[in-house]
């Protein structure tokens, strides 16, 4: 990675925030139980790690590069030391300026605003010809915003635009608009948003329009603001934005004293977008104005705003006055009652819907909610099962009949009624053979019978599953469990035959890998003590390019070592600059857009893979590399025979300077940790999940706080530190080690606890009776099952690539 590209790579981490079937109200979160962090363990024969050769004292330029790498890793202290040494020992103005900029970033990221300001002032004053002067002004603008000196922040953004015009104007104008707005310079802000909208970018145009309208309204230009909000209503694709536009219109009309128009706008939000909290604000405005609102609509808006008691009162009033749609009111009344802990009342409302309104759209949902409440909130599993079976008996041709029958089996299995669960899953397969759940039902029936010790029955079920499945993973799973059944029946010869079939069906797939384990009597996650993590990508690129020319019939003269015509792609330039400034979400949007535009061009994908790799954007690099192989017609198994460059790219040893020491400290095999990190984030340090998990190991903020407190590190921890690879990896590995210790070294259970929560993992472990293969199958969260399988598959690929066992 180049010096300049690494230098910027983790800027603005302070702006960074740091799964999907319905389950019981036990959150699948890795914060589900307190942990005890043991003293890091070491073995008498530690895992081998590469040892770098001694090197002479680094030159200043190398010091800057070292600082850049530390900054990329989120190690502010080391970065600052390296930059200060570079500044002290260099006479080159460019190197000294680069060192100052690096120092300013390190101080900014460590939240030392005073020293950041002092360093930037020196840099800007003493080094007027520094090539990255624009980046200094960008950092200055962010600093001024943090200091709430918003007008000065806008001036610094202006300096950036003067120094680098036409590159990422839209993004800078958007930021400058925010600064102008915060400084009460509303017209200037509106003009910036308008200019941003007119500049090329991947910014959300609707969002920019909303901000522009808000600025015009604050400036007192209500007609323009109203016009923009009306435009947004036609452009927006989500209800929340539309509801907000109507709310804002209503507020403007109210400000103008035009009460009727205001109430009309508020009513549009309430009637059309009840799930939005903005509609609740509109409802409050209507109520305050004494406007009569349909009680059903009012109750639904209240429900989605979590005002459950108020919602119930509205439904009561509606139901007492000759209602036109009583079923909807009863359905939502039940939902509100359950939220308030009145489960019996909730069920009573849904039963009224079930008994009286069989043709209503909420009829099937009432059955569903009744069953869910019975088992998940009241621990009444048998009545819940019977509820769903009754539905199927009453409406066997209903579109959800197979779903409800399948769910009834799941609930029976939760109640440990394995025989009943197997019988119901058999019904799904027999009565609804074309439903998407039929094949899965046969597999789960086999698992239930296996748990009962009814191995001949399980054999039959797994064979039926194999015969009816077309998916390679499913067929491999069936053969694997056929082998397990034969082994339980002491027929080892037949077991081996089944595992040999399983191993051939889906090479690199989880069940094929497990079949190989069984054939060779290899433990799960079997570590290799002899491995080599060194490789030469530059040399491997030459072989990869020869393969590219042969595979895609390319001209021998075609230069694959550069971006070629992609050099002039504006979006790529924008993406690189945004990446260097630390605006990672925006950068990813631009870079990914380029990758998708050239999705069917193997040359472009290859070039982009190398470019992304150099930039430090590992996720898109991995995806581009895989796309080249896809365009070559390679399956997952075929790709392992591709030129080694592609596999080192896709299964790289990124962040090794952090991962290898942690592997040694906590006695994890490095290839295992690489597999976990790749599964979690594809080595993207700034990624955030919908559940709020952040960084390389996808840590939820509450878990990060807990682990940081127990470790006593880092000092002054905040959730923003999860964007630092050094911190994220350290906390994640420490937490994973704690789970491994809690589960007596069982990596399956540790991974399940990491992804699905320790308490859940304990429950699943009790069901599995020490059989880790069974443990995987009894995990209730599909996400967690897939997670363990994914890590296992990756571990075997990493082992295949890096193992050097004689």
CSV table of N, CA and C in Angstrom, one decimal, residues 402 405-407 409 421-422 424-430 432 435-448 461 465:
chain,number,residue,atom,x,y,z
A,402,UNK,N,-48.5,-24.2,4.7
A,402,UNK,CA,-47.2,-24.9,4.8
A,402,UNK,C,-46.3,-24.2,5.8
A,405,UNK,N,-47.5,-25.0,9.3
A,405,UNK,CA,-47.2,-26.4,9.6
A,405,UNK,C,-45.8,-26.6,10.0
A,406,UNK,N,-44.9,-26.0,9.2
A,406,UNK,CA,-43.5,-26.0,9.5
A,406,UNK,C,-43.2,-25.4,10.8
A,407,UNK,N,-43.8,-24.2,11.1
A,407,UNK,CA,-43.5,-23.5,12.4
A,407,UNK,C,-44.0,-24.4,13.6
A,409,UNK,N,-44.0,-27.5,13.8
A,409,UNK,CA,-42.9,-28.5,14.1
A,409,UNK,C,-41.8,-27.9,14.9
A,421,UNK,N,-42.7,-33.4,16.4
A,421,UNK,CA,-42.1,-32.5,15.5
A,421,UNK,C,-41.8,-33.3,14.2
A,422,UNK,N,-41.2,-34.5,14.3
A,422,UNK,CA,-40.9,-35.3,13.1
A,422,UNK,C,-42.1,-35.6,12.3
A,424,UNK,N,-44.9,-33.8,12.2
A,424,UNK,CA,-45.4,-32.6,11.5
A,424,UNK,C,-44.5,-32.3,10.3
A,425,UNK,N,-43.2,-32.4,10.5
A,425,UNK,CA,-42.4,-32.1,9.3
A,425,UNK,C,-42.6,-33.1,8.2
A,426,UNK,N,-42.9,-34.3,8.5
A,426,UNK,CA,-43.3,-35.3,7.5
A,426,UNK,C,-44.5,-34.8,6.8
A,427,UNK,N,-45.5,-34.3,7.5
A,427,UNK,CA,-46.7,-33.7,6.8
A,427,UNK,C,-46.4,-32.6,5.9
A,428,UNK,N,-45.4,-31.7,6.3
A,428,UNK,CA,-45.1,-30.6,5.3
A,428,UNK,C,-44.6,-31.2,4.0
A,429,UNK,N,-43.7,-32.2,4.1
A,429,UNK,CA,-43.1,-32.8,2.9
A,429,UNK,C,-44.1,-33.5,2.1
A,430,UNK,N,-45.1,-34.2,2.7
A,430,UNK,CA,-46.0,-35.0,2.0
A,430,UNK,C,-47.2,-34.1,1.5
A,432,UNK,N,-47.3,-30.7,1.2
A,432,UNK,CA,-46.9,-29.5,0.5
A,432,UNK,C,-45.6,-29.8,-0.2
A,435,UNK,N,-43.7,-26.8,-1.8
A,435,UNK,CA,-43.3,-25.7,-1.0
A,435,UNK,C,-41.8,-25.6,-0.7
A,436,UNK,N,-41.3,-24.4,-0.6
A,436,UNK,CA,-39.9,-24.2,-0.4
A,436,UNK,C,-39.4,-24.9,0.9
A,437,UNK,N,-40.3,-25.1,1.9
A,437,UNK,CA,-39.9,-25.7,3.2
A,437,UNK,C,-39.9,-27.2,3.2
A,438,UNK,N,-40.3,-27.8,2.1
A,438,UNK,CA,-40.5,-29.3,2.1
A,438,UNK,C,-39.2,-30.0,2.3
A,439,UNK,N,-38.1,-29.6,1.5
A,439,UNK,CA,-36.8,-30.3,1.6
A,439,UNK,C,-36.2,-30.1,3.0
A,440,UNK,N,-36.3,-28.9,3.5
A,440,UNK,CA,-35.8,-28.6,4.8
A,440,UNK,C,-36.5,-29.4,5.9
A,441,UNK,N,-37.8,-29.6,5.7
A,441,UNK,CA,-38.6,-30.4,6.6
A,441,UNK,C,-38.1,-31.8,6.7
A,442,UNK,N,-37.7,-32.4,5.6
A,442,UNK,CA,-37.2,-33.8,5.6
A,442,UNK,C,-35.9,-33.8,6.4
A,443,UNK,N,-35.1,-32.8,6.2
A,443,UNK,CA,-33.8,-32.8,6.9
A,443,UNK,C,-34.0,-32.7,8.4
A,444,UNK,N,-34.9,-31.7,8.8
A,444,UNK,CA,-35.1,-31.5,10.2
A,444,UNK,C,-35.8,-32.8,10.8
A,445,UNK,N,-36.6,-33.4,10.1
A,445,UNK,CA,-37.3,-34.7,10.5
A,445,UNK,C,-36.2,-35.7,10.8
A,446,UNK,N,-35.2,-35.8,9.9
A,446,UNK,CA,-34.1,-36.7,10.2
A,446,UNK,C,-33.3,-36.4,11.4
A,447,UNK,N,-33.1,-35.1,11.6
A,447,UNK,CA,-32.3,-34.7,12.8
A,447,UNK,C,-33.1,-35.0,14.1
A,448,UNK,N,-34.4,-34.8,14.1
A,448,UNK,CA,-35.3,-35.1,15.3
A,448,UNK,C,-35.2,-36.6,15.5
A,461,UNK,N,-35.3,-40.6,6.3
A,461,UNK,CA,-35.6,-39.2,6.1
A,461,UNK,C,-34.5,-38.5,5.4
A,465,UNK,N,-34.5,-36.7,1.8
A,465,UNK,CA,-34.0,-35.3,1.6
A,465,UNK,C,-33.0,-35.2,0.5
